[in-house]
JSON list of C-alpha atoms in Angstrom, two decimals:
[
{"chain": "A", "resi": 1, "resn": "MET", "atom": "CA", "xyz": [-90.83, 81.72, 24.90]},
{"chain": "A", "resi": 2, "resn": "ARG", "atom": "CA", "xyz": [-89.30, 79.16, 27.36]},
{"chain": "A", "resi": 3, "resn": "ILE", "atom": "CA", "xyz": [-88.70, 79.56, 30.85]},
{"chain": "A", "resi": 4, "resn": "SER", "atom": "CA", "xyz": [-86.43, 76.80, 32.94]},
{"chain": "A", "resi": 5, "resn": "HIS", "atom": "CA", "xyz": [-86.74, 77.56, 36.73]},
{"chain": "A", "resi": 6, "resn": "LYS", "atom": "CA", "xyz": [-83.72, 75.39, 37.26]},
{"chain": "A", "resi": 7, "resn": "HIS", "atom": "CA", "xyz": [-81.57, 77.62, 35.28]},
{"chain": "A", "resi": 8, "resn": "LYS", "atom": "CA", "xyz": [-82.28, 80.45, 35.90]},
{"chain": "A", "resi": 9, "resn": "PHE", "atom": "CA", "xyz": [-83.93, 82.02, 32.14]},
{"chain": "A", "resi": 10, "resn": "ILE", "atom": "CA", "xyz": [-86.42, 83.38, 29.88]},
{"chain": "A", "resi": 11, "resn": "PHE", "atom": "CA", "xyz": [-85.64, 83.24, 26.30]},
{"chain": "A", "resi": 12, "resn": "TYR", "atom": "CA", "xyz": [-87.82, 85.83, 24.28]},
{"chain": "A", "resi": 13, "resn": "CYS", "atom": "CA", "xyz": [-89.73, 84.89, 20.68]},
{"chain": "A", "resi": 14, "resn": "ASN", "atom": "CA", "xyz": [-88.31, 87.71, 18.32]},
{"chain": "A", "resi": 15, "resn": "PRO", "atom": "CA", "xyz": [-90.36, 86.83, 15.45]},
{"chain": "A", "resi": 16, "resn": "LYS", "atom": "CA", "xyz": [-88.65, 85.87, 12.32]},
{"chain": "A", "resi": 17, "resn": "THR", "atom": "CA", "xyz": [-85.22, 85.93, 14.20]},
{"chain": "A", "resi": 18, "resn": "GLY", "atom": "CA", "xyz": [-83.91, 82.39, 14.37]},
{"chain": "A", "resi": 19, "resn": "SER", "atom": "CA", "xyz": [-86.28, 82.13, 17.56]},
{"chain": "A", "resi": 20, "resn": "ASP", "atom": "CA", "xyz": [-87.59, 78.62, 16.56]},
{"chain": "A", "resi": 21, "resn": "SER", "atom": "CA", "xyz": [-84.43, 77.07, 16.01]},
{"chain": "A", "resi": 22, "resn": "PHE", "atom": "CA", "xyz": [-83.10, 78.69, 19.84]},
{"chain": "A", "resi": 23, "resn": "ARG", "atom": "CA", "xyz": [-86.86, 77.61, 20.85]},
{"chain": "A", "resi": 24, "resn": "GLU", "atom": "CA", "xyz": [-85.39, 73.74, 19.87]},
{"chain": "A", "resi": 25, "resn": "MET", "atom": "CA", "xyz": [-81.70, 73.87, 21.58]},
{"chain": "A", "resi": 26, "resn": "LEU", "atom": "CA", "xyz": [-83.62, 74.81, 24.85]},
{"chain": "A", "resi": 27, "resn": "ASN", "atom": "CA", "xyz": [-86.48, 72.95, 25.07]},
{"chain": "A", "resi": 28, "resn": "PRO", "atom": "CA", "xyz": [-84.44, 70.16, 27.20]},
{"chain": "A", "resi": 29, "resn": "TYR", "atom": "CA", "xyz": [-83.72, 72.38, 30.15]},
{"chain": "A", "resi": 30, "resn": "SER", "atom": "CA", "xyz": [-87.14, 74.48, 29.83]},
{"chain": "A", "resi": 31, "resn": "ASP", "atom": "CA", "xyz": [-89.95, 74.53, 32.69]},
{"chain": "A", "resi": 32, "resn": "ILE", "atom": "CA", "xyz": [-92.40, 76.59, 30.20]},
{"chain": "A", "resi": 33, "resn": "LYS", "atom": "CA", "xyz": [-92.29, 75.63, 26.97]},
{"chain": "A", "resi": 34, "resn": "VAL", "atom": "CA", "xyz": [-94.47, 78.09, 24.80]},
{"chain": "A", "resi": 35, "resn": "ASN", "atom": "CA", "xyz": [-95.77, 76.89, 21.31]},
{"chain": "A", "resi": 36, "resn": "ASN", "atom": "CA", "xyz": [-99.77, 77.61, 21.29]},
{"chain": "A", "resi": 37, "resn": "ASN", "atom": "CA", "xyz": [-100.95, 81.38, 20.06]},
{"chain": "A", "resi": 38, "resn": "SER", "atom": "CA", "xyz": [-102.43, 83.02, 22.55]},
{"chain": "A", "resi": 39, "resn": "LYS", "atom": "CA", "xyz": [-106.39, 82.36, 22.28]},
{"chain": "A", "resi": 40, "resn": "ILE", "atom": "CA", "xyz": [-106.16, 80.10, 24.84]},
{"chain": "A", "resi": 41, "resn": "GLN", "atom": "CA", "xyz": [-103.42, 83.08, 26.97]},
{"chain": "A", "resi": 42, "resn": "GLY", "atom": "CA", "xyz": [-105.20, 82.93, 30.34]},
{"chain": "A", "resi": 43, "resn": "GLU", "atom": "CA", "xyz": [-104.79, 82.19, 34.52]},
{"chain": "A", "resi": 44, "resn": "LYS", "atom": "CA", "xyz": [-104.05, 78.73, 33.43]},
{"chain": "A", "resi": 45, "resn": "TYR", "atom": "CA", "xyz": [-101.73, 79.34, 30.92]},
{"chain": "A", "resi": 46, "resn": "PRO", "atom": "CA", "xyz": [-100.51, 83.21, 31.22]},
{"chain": "A", "resi": 47, "resn": "PHE", "atom": "CA", "xyz": [-97.56, 83.19, 28.41]},
{"chain": "A", "resi": 48, "resn": "TYR", "atom": "CA", "xyz": [-97.87, 82.69, 25.07]},
{"chain": "A", "resi": 49, "resn": "THR", "atom": "CA", "xyz": [-95.30, 82.08, 22.63]},
{"chain": "A", "resi": 50, "resn": "HIS", "atom": "CA", "xyz": [-94.39, 85.54, 21.09]},
{"chain": "A", "resi": 51, "resn": "ILE", "atom": "CA", "xyz": [-94.97, 87.08, 24.97]},
{"chain": "A", "resi": 52, "resn": "SER", "atom": "CA", "xyz": [-93.25, 90.56, 24.69]},
{"chain": "A", "resi": 53, "resn": "PRO", "atom": "CA", "xyz": [-90.88, 91.11, 27.79]},
{"chain": "A", "resi": 54, "resn": "ILE", "atom": "CA", "xyz": [-92.85, 93.95, 29.68]},
{"chain": "A", "resi": 55, "resn": "GLU", "atom": "CA", "xyz": [-95.97, 91.36, 30.08]},
{"chain": "A", "resi": 56, "resn": "THR", "atom": "CA", "xyz": [-93.66, 88.77, 31.14]},
{"chain": "A", "resi": 57, "resn": "LYS", "atom": "CA", "xyz": [-92.54, 91.49, 33.71]},
{"chain": "A", "resi": 58, "resn": "GLU", "atom": "CA", "xyz": [-95.85, 91.98, 35.44]},
{"chain": "A", "resi": 59, "resn": "ILE", "atom": "CA", "xyz": [-96.89, 87.94, 34.63]},
{"chain": "A", "resi": 60, "resn": "PHE", "atom": "CA", "xyz": [-93.86, 87.02, 37.43]},
{"chain": "A", "resi": 61, "resn": "LYS", "atom": "CA", "xyz": [-94.99, 90.29, 39.30]},
{"chain": "A", "resi": 62, "resn": "ASN", "atom": "CA", "xyz": [-98.68, 88.41, 39.87]},
{"chain": "A", "resi": 63, "resn": "LEU", "atom": "CA", "xyz": [-97.00, 84.95, 40.25]},
{"chain": "A", "resi": 64, "resn": "GLY", "atom": "CA", "xyz": [-94.84, 86.09, 43.24]},
{"chain": "A", "resi": 65, "resn": "TRP", "atom": "CA", "xyz": [-91.77, 85.39, 41.11]},
{"chain": "A", "resi": 66, "resn": "ASN", "atom": "CA", "xyz": [-88.33, 87.28, 40.51]},
{"chain": "A", "resi": 67, "resn": "TYR", "atom": "CA", "xyz": [-87.28, 88.81, 37.35]},
{"chain": "A", "resi": 68, "resn": "GLU", "atom": "CA", "xyz": [-84.59, 90.14, 38.66]},
{"chain": "A", "resi": 69, "resn": "ASP", "atom": "CA", "xyz": [-83.20, 86.52, 38.86]},
{"chain": "A", "resi": 70, "resn": "TYR", "atom": "CA", "xyz": [-83.96, 85.12, 35.43]},
{"chain": "A", "resi": 71, "resn": "TYR", "atom": "CA", "xyz": [-81.06, 85.80, 32.72]},
{"chain": "A", "resi": 72, "resn": "LYS", "atom": "CA", "xyz": [-83.86, 87.59, 30.08]},
{"chain": "A", "resi": 73, "resn": "VAL", "atom": "CA", "xyz": [-81.97, 86.09, 26.15]},
{"chain": "A", "resi": 74, "resn": "VAL", "atom": "CA", "xyz": [-84.08, 87.26, 22.89]},
{"chain": "A", "resi": 75, "resn": "CYS", "atom": "CA", "xyz": [-82.66, 87.13, 19.38]},
{"chain": "A", "resi": 76, "resn": "THR", "atom": "CA", "xyz": [-82.13, 90.55, 17.06]},
{"chain": "A", "resi": 77, "resn": "ARG", "atom": "CA", "xyz": [-81.79, 90.44, 12.99]},
{"chain": "A", "resi": 78, "resn": "ASN", "atom": "CA", "xyz": [-80.99, 92.89, 10.21]},
{"chain": "A", "resi": 79, "resn": "PRO", "atom": "CA", "xyz": [-84.05, 94.65, 9.50]},
{"chain": "A", "resi": 80, "resn": "TYR", "atom": "CA", "xyz": [-84.42, 94.49, 5.61]},
{"chain": "A", "resi": 81, "resn": "ASN", "atom": "CA", "xyz": [-84.21, 91.04, 5.92]},
{"chain": "A", "resi": 82, "resn": "LYS", "atom": "CA", "xyz": [-86.79, 90.59, 9.00]},
{"chain": "A", "resi": 83, "resn": "LEU", "atom": "CA", "xyz": [-89.36, 92.52, 7.51]},
{"chain": "A", "resi": 84, "resn": "VAL", "atom": "CA", "xyz": [-89.09, 90.44, 4.19]},
{"chain": "A", "resi": 85, "resn": "SER", "atom": "CA", "xyz": [-88.74, 87.28, 5.68]},
{"chain": "A", "resi": 86, "resn": "LEU", "atom": "CA", "xyz": [-92.36, 88.17, 8.21]},
{"chain": "A", "resi": 87, "resn": "TYR", "atom": "CA", "xyz": [-93.73, 89.71, 4.48]},
{"chain": "A", "resi": 88, "resn": "GLU", "atom": "CA", "xyz": [-93.08, 86.17, 3.31]},
{"chain": "A", "resi": 89, "resn": "MET", "atom": "CA", "xyz": [-94.24, 84.02, 6.63]},
{"chain": "A", "resi": 90, "resn": "VAL", "atom": "CA", "xyz": [-97.60, 86.60, 6.23]},
{"chain": "A", "resi": 91, "resn": "TYR", "atom": "CA", "xyz": [-98.27, 86.05, 2.62]},
{"chain": "A", "resi": 92, "resn": "LYS", "atom": "CA", "xyz": [-96.91, 82.92, 1.64]},
{"chain": "A", "resi": 93, "resn": "ARG", "atom": "CA", "xyz": [-100.32, 81.28, 1.23]},
{"chain": "A", "resi": 94, "resn": "TYR", "atom": "CA", "xyz": [-101.27, 84.02, -0.53]},
{"chain": "A", "resi": 95, "resn": "PRO", "atom": "CA", "xyz": [-101.40, 83.88, -4.24]},
{"chain": "A", "resi": 96, "resn": "ASN", "atom": "CA", "xyz": [-99.63, 87.41, -5.94]},
{"chain": "A", "resi": 97, "resn": "PHE", "atom": "CA", "xyz": [-102.26, 89.34, -7.09]},
{"chain": "A", "resi": 98, "resn": "LEU", "atom": "CA", "xyz": [-103.85, 89.26, -4.01]},
{"chain": "A", "resi": 99, "resn": "ARG", "atom": "CA", "xyz": [-100.53, 89.80, -1.94]},
{"chain": "A", "resi": 100, "resn": "PRO", "atom": "CA", "xyz": [-100.04, 94.24, -0.91]},
{"chain": "A", "resi": 101, "resn": "ASP", "atom": "CA", "xyz": [-96.90, 95.54, -2.73]},
{"chain": "A", "resi": 102, "resn": "PHE", "atom": "CA", "xyz": [-94.38, 94.77, -0.06]},
{"chain": "A", "resi": 103, "resn": "LYS", "atom": "CA", "xyz": [-93.53, 98.79, 0.38]},
{"chain": "A", "resi": 104, "resn": "LYS", "atom": "CA", "xyz": [-97.16, 100.00, 1.23]},
{"chain": "A", "resi": 105, "resn": "TRP", "atom": "CA", "xyz": [-97.46, 96.71, 2.86]},
{"chain": "A", "resi": 106, "resn": "VAL", "atom": "CA", "xyz": [-93.46, 98.29, 5.33]},
{"chain": "A", "resi": 107, "resn": "ILE", "atom": "CA", "xyz": [-95.31, 101.75, 5.21]},
{"chain": "A", "resi": 108, "resn": "GLU", "atom": "CA", "xyz": [-98.32, 101.12, 6.69]},
{"chain": "A", "resi": 109, "resn": "THR", "atom": "CA", "xyz": [-97.64, 98.75, 9.50]},
{"chain": "A", "resi": 110, "resn": "LYS", "atom": "CA", "xyz": [-95.48, 100.41, 12.29]},
{"chain": "A", "resi": 111, "resn": "ASN", "atom": "CA", "xyz": [-92.03, 99.81, 14.58]},
{"chain": "A", "resi": 112, "resn": "ASN", "atom": "CA", "xyz": [-94.20, 99.83, 18.16]},
{"chain": "A", "resi": 113, "resn": "LYS", "atom": "CA", "xyz": [-98.24, 99.67, 19.46]},
{"chain": "A", "resi": 114, "resn": "THR", "atom": "CA", "xyz": [-99.47, 98.32, 16.52]},
{"chain": "A", "resi": 115, "resn": "GLY", "atom": "CA", "xyz": [-96.86, 97.17, 15.28]},
{"chain": "A", "resi": 116, "resn": "GLY", "atom": "CA", "xyz": [-97.94, 95.04, 11.65]},
{"chain": "A", "resi": 117, "resn": "GLY", "atom": "CA", "xyz": [-101.64, 94.20, 12.89]},
{"chain": "A", "resi": 118, "resn": "GLY", "atom": "CA", "xyz": [-103.32, 91.46, 12.95]},
{"chain": "A", "resi": 119, "resn": "LYS", "atom": "CA", "xyz": [-105.46, 89.50, 15.56]},
{"chain": "A", "resi": 120, "resn": "ASP", "atom": "CA", "xyz": [-104.16, 88.73, 19.32]},
{"chain": "A", "resi": 121, "resn": "HIS", "atom": "CA", "xyz": [-104.15, 85.24, 18.80]},
{"chain": "A", "resi": 122, "resn": "LYS", "atom": "CA", "xyz": [-100.97, 85.95, 15.91]},
{"chain": "A", "resi": 123, "resn": "ARG", "atom": "CA", "xyz": [-99.44, 88.65, 17.70]},
{"chain": "A", "resi": 124, "resn": "TRP", "atom": "CA", "xyz": [-96.35, 87.66, 15.91]},
{"chain": "A", "resi": 125, "resn": "ARG", "atom": "CA", "xyz": [-97.27, 89.43, 12.94]},
{"chain": "A", "resi": 126, "resn": "LYS", "atom": "CA", "xyz": [-97.40, 92.71, 15.66]},
{"chain": "A", "resi": 127, "resn": "TYR", "atom": "CA", "xyz": [-94.72, 92.51, 16.85]},
{"chain": "A", "resi": 128, "resn": "GLY", "atom": "CA", "xyz": [-92.73, 90.99, 13.71]},
{"chain": "A", "resi": 129, "resn": "THR", "atom": "CA", "xyz": [-92.31, 95.02, 12.70]},
{"chain": "A", "resi": 130, "resn": "TYR", "atom": "CA", "xyz": [-91.99, 96.39, 16.24]},
{"chain": "A", "resi": 131, "resn": "ALA", "atom": "CA", "xyz": [-88.09, 97.95, 16.67]},
{"chain": "A", "resi": 132, "resn": "LEU", "atom": "CA", "xyz": [-85.67, 96.23, 19.43]},
{"chain": "A", "resi": 133, "resn": "GLU", "atom": "CA", "xyz": [-85.88, 98.75, 21.32]},
{"chain": "A", "resi": 134, "resn": "TYR", "atom": "CA", "xyz": [-89.76, 98.75, 22.09]},
{"chain": "A", "resi": 135, "resn": "PHE", "atom": "CA", "xyz": [-89.36, 94.74, 22.11]},
{"chain": "A", "resi": 136, "resn": "ILE", "atom": "CA", "xyz": [-86.84, 95.16, 24.97]},
{"chain": "A", "resi": 137, "resn": "LYS", "atom": "CA", "xyz": [-87.39, 98.61, 27.06]},
{"chain": "A", "resi": 138, "resn": "ASP", "atom": "CA", "xyz": [-90.20, 99.40, 29.48]},
{"chain": "A", "resi": 139, "resn": "GLU", "atom": "CA", "xyz": [-91.81, 102.39, 29.03]},
{"chain": "A", "resi": 140, "resn": "LYS", "atom": "CA", "xyz": [-89.03, 104.34, 31.00]},
{"chain": "A", "resi": 141, "resn": "GLY", "atom": "CA", "xyz": [-86.38, 103.46, 28.58]},
{"chain": "A", "resi": 142, "resn": "ASN", "atom": "CA", "xyz": [-85.30, 100.52, 30.86]},
{"chain": "A", "resi": 143, "resn": "PHE", "atom": "CA", "xyz": [-83.62, 97.12, 28.89]},
{"chain": "A", "resi": 144, "resn": "LEU", "atom": "CA", "xyz": [-85.76, 94.04, 30.14]},
{"chain": "A", "resi": 145, "resn": "VAL", "atom": "CA", "xyz": [-84.10, 91.59, 28.70]},
{"chain": "A", "resi": 146, "resn": "ASP", "atom": "CA", "xyz": [-80.28, 90.77, 29.67]},
{"chain": "A", "resi": 147, "resn": "LYS", "atom": "CA", "xyz": [-78.51, 89.19, 26.43]},
{"chain": "A", "resi": 148, "resn": "VAL", "atom": "CA", "xyz": [-79.13, 90.51, 22.72]},
{"chain": "A", "resi": 149, "resn": "ILE", "atom": "CA", "xyz": [-78.14, 87.74, 20.31]},
{"chain": "A", "resi": 150, "resn": "ARG", "atom": "CA", "xyz": [-77.67, 88.36, 16.29]},
{"chain": "A", "resi": 151, "resn": "LEU", "atom": "CA", "xyz": [-79.19, 85.59, 14.80]},
{"chain": "A", "resi": 152, "resn": "GLU", "atom": "CA", "xyz": [-75.85, 86.42, 11.66]},
{"chain": "A", "resi": 153, "resn": "ASP", "atom": "CA", "xyz": [-73.53, 85.36, 15.08]},
{"chain": "A", "resi": 154, "resn": "PHE", "atom": "CA", "xyz": [-75.52, 82.26, 15.46]},
{"chain": "A", "resi": 155, "resn": "SER", "atom": "CA", "xyz": [-73.08, 79.58, 15.72]},
{"chain": "A", "resi": 156, "resn": "GLN", "atom": "CA", "xyz": [-70.55, 82.02, 18.28]},
{"chain": "A", "resi": 157, "resn": "GLU", "atom": "CA", "xyz": [-72.89, 83.39, 20.44]},
{"chain": "A", "resi": 158, "resn": "VAL", "atom": "CA", "xyz": [-75.40, 79.90, 20.93]},
{"chain": "A", "resi": 159, "resn": "PRO", "atom": "CA", "xyz": [-72.26, 77.92, 22.68]},
{"chain": "A", "resi": 160, "resn": "LYS", "atom": "CA", "xyz": [-71.49, 81.16, 24.45]},
{"chain": "A", "resi": 161, "resn": "LEU", "atom": "CA", "xyz": [-74.50, 81.57, 26.37]},
{"chain": "A", "resi": 162, "resn": "PHE", "atom": "CA", "xyz": [-75.20, 77.58, 27.09]},
{"chain": "A", "resi": 163, "resn": "LYS", "atom": "CA", "xyz": [-71.28, 78.12, 28.26]},
{"chain": "A", "resi": 164, "resn": "HIS", "atom": "CA", "xyz": [-72.97, 81.02, 31.20]},
{"chain": "A", "resi": 165, "resn": "LEU", "atom": "CA", "xyz": [-75.88, 79.34, 31.55]},
{"chain": "A", "resi": 166, "resn": "LYS", "atom": "CA", "xyz": [-74.33, 75.87, 32.44]},
{"chain": "A", "resi": 167, "resn": "LEU", "atom": "CA", "xyz": [-75.95, 73.57, 30.59]},
{"chain": "A", "resi": 168, "resn": "PRO", "atom": "CA", "xyz": [-74.51, 70.88, 28.38]},
{"chain": "A", "resi": 169, "resn": "GLU", "atom": "CA", "xyz": [-71.91, 72.03, 25.88]},
{"chain": "A", "resi": 170, "resn": "ILE", "atom": "CA", "xyz": [-74.16, 72.44, 22.58]},
{"chain": "A", "resi": 171, "resn": "ARG", "atom": "CA", "xyz": [-73.27, 69.95, 19.21]},
{"chain": "A", "resi": 172, "resn": "GLY", "atom": "CA", "xyz": [-74.40, 72.15, 16.28]},
{"chain": "A", "resi": 173, "resn": "ILE", "atom": "CA", "xyz": [-76.96, 75.11, 15.94]},
{"chain": "A", "resi": 174, "resn": "VAL", "atom": "CA", "xyz": [-80.17, 73.94, 14.90]},
{"chain": "A", "resi": 175, "resn": "LYS", "atom": "CA", "xyz": [-81.65, 75.35, 12.03]},
{"chain": "A", "resi": 176, "resn": "LYS", "atom": "CA", "xyz": [-85.34, 74.95, 11.67]},
{"chain": "A", "resi": 177, "resn": "ASN", "atom": "CA", "xyz": [-88.70, 77.37, 10.54]},
{"chain": "A", "resi": 178, "resn": "VAL", "atom": "CA", "xyz": [-86.17, 78.35, 7.80]},
{"chain": "A", "resi": 179, "resn": "GLY", "atom": "CA", "xyz": [-88.68, 80.96, 5.71]},
{"chain": "A", "resi": 180, "resn": "LYS", "atom": "CA", "xyz": [-88.28, 81.60, 1.48]},
{"chain": "A", "resi": 181, "resn": "LYS", "atom": "CA", "xyz": [-87.93, 84.63, -0.51]},
{"chain": "A", "resi": 182, "resn": "ARG", "atom": "CA", "xyz": [-88.82, 84.38, -3.60]},
{"chain": "A", "resi": 183, "resn": "LYS", "atom": "CA", "xyz": [-86.34, 86.88, -5.18]},
{"chain": "A", "resi": 184, "resn": "SER", "atom": "CA", "xyz": [-83.26, 88.57, -3.73]},
{"chain": "A", "resi": 185, "resn": "THR", "atom": "CA", "xyz": [-83.82, 90.87, -0.65]},
{"chain": "A", "resi": 186, "resn": "GLN", "atom": "CA", "xyz": [-82.24, 93.99, -2.02]},
{"chain": "A", "resi": 187, "resn": "GLU", "atom": "CA", "xyz": [-85.10, 93.47, -4.99]},
{"chain": "A", "resi": 188, "resn": "TYR", "atom": "CA", "xyz": [-87.81, 94.34, -2.08]},
{"chain": "A", "resi": 189, "resn": "TYR", "atom": "CA", "xyz": [-86.52, 97.82, -1.59]},
{"chain": "A", "resi": 190, "resn": "ASP", "atom": "CA", "xyz": [-85.98, 101.31, -3.71]},
{"chain": "A", "resi": 191, "resn": "SER", "atom": "CA", "xyz": [-84.01, 104.36, -2.28]},
{"chain": "A", "resi": 192, "resn": "GLU", "atom": "CA", "xyz": [-87.26, 105.52, -0.43]},
{"chain": "A", "resi": 193, "resn": "LEU", "atom": "CA", "xyz": [-87.96, 102.37, 1.34]},
{"chain": "A", "resi": 194, "resn": "VAL", "atom": "CA", "xyz": [-84.68, 101.96, 2.71]},
{"chain": "A", "resi": 195, "resn": "SER", "atom": "CA", "xyz": [-84.43, 105.63, 4.28]},
{"chain": "A", "resi": 196, "resn": "ILE", "atom": "CA", "xyz": [-87.34, 104.90, 5.95]},
{"chain": "A", "resi": 197, "resn": "ILE", "atom": "CA", "xyz": [-85.90, 101.40, 7.14]},
{"chain": "A", "resi": 198, "resn": "LYS", "atom": "CA", "xyz": [-82.79, 103.79, 8.25]},
{"chain": "A", "resi": 199, "resn": "LYS", "atom": "CA", "xyz": [-85.43, 106.12, 10.28]},
{"chain": "A", "resi": 200, "resn": "ARG", "atom": "CA", "xyz": [-87.78, 103.46, 12.04]},
{"chain": "A", "resi": 201, "resn": "TYR", "atom": "CA", "xyz": [-85.00, 100.89, 12.79]},
{"chain": "A", "resi": 202, "resn": "SER", "atom": "CA", "xyz": [-81.94, 103.11, 13.68]},
{"chain": "A", "resi": 203, "resn": "TRP", "atom": "CA", "xyz": [-81.47, 102.41, 16.85]},
{"chain": "A", "resi": 204, "resn": "GLU", "atom": "CA", "xyz": [-80.11, 98.99, 15.81]},
{"chain": "A", "resi": 205, "resn": "LEU", "atom": "CA", "xyz": [-78.78, 99.33, 13.13]},
{"chain": "A", "resi": 206, "resn": "LYS", "atom": "CA", "xyz": [-76.57, 101.41, 14.67]},
{"chain": "A", "resi": 207, "resn": "LYS", "atom": "CA", "xyz": [-76.30, 99.58, 17.95]},
{"chain": "A", "resi": 208, "resn": "PHE", "atom": "CA", "xyz": [-75.63, 95.96, 16.27]},
{"chain": "A", "resi": 209, "resn": "CYS", "atom": "CA", "xyz": [-73.56, 97.20, 13.48]},
{"chain": "A", "resi": 210, "resn": "TYR", "atom": "CA", "xyz": [-76.38, 96.34, 11.01]},
{"chain": "A", "resi": 211, "resn": "ASP", "atom": "CA", "xyz": [-76.27, 97.46, 7.74]},
{"chain": "A", "resi": 212, "resn": "LEU", "atom": "CA", "xyz": [-77.71, 97.24, 3.96]},
{"chain": "A", "resi": 213, "resn": "PHE", "atom": "CA", "xyz": [-79.06, 93.46, 3.50]}
]
């Protein structure tokens, strides 16, 4: 995540949505730059890279900071592509014979609560399979962010955000941590898995006009 007290923004790192690139662009204007895993999370380091808005709001309250004073931004991505990218990230160092089948892996993950599983210091795995509505809303359904930017719209939306935050004009979109796929996105899915994704991620598919792949 990134926090600026001067420019009053919070940027949340929704896993596999271009957050590495966004953090790099916001670095010069951030007072808090979190790149650590959450193994060392504690009183001295209350934030961690892929912290959720609901956790952050509670920390702000404990620190006496007004959460509502900050412009809160998060990115999203077509869930079909995001899940493939997450899967390849999780198993990138595994030989093929030790990798679970992609379909089996997706079915066994959740879109909230335990999410994609994993230990606390790898919460990017947990939050990576979250449906966006569970990542950015509280238990009452209230939104905890002000702006959602689609990864697919970075070139248009990032300059607009910088202008809104009164930051210097950005020159070019940074691209970091771009994952590699072993095959096309379509080849990871069959009709049954497409139906599962449509159901689990229906809110963001509709809200952000995402279609297959």
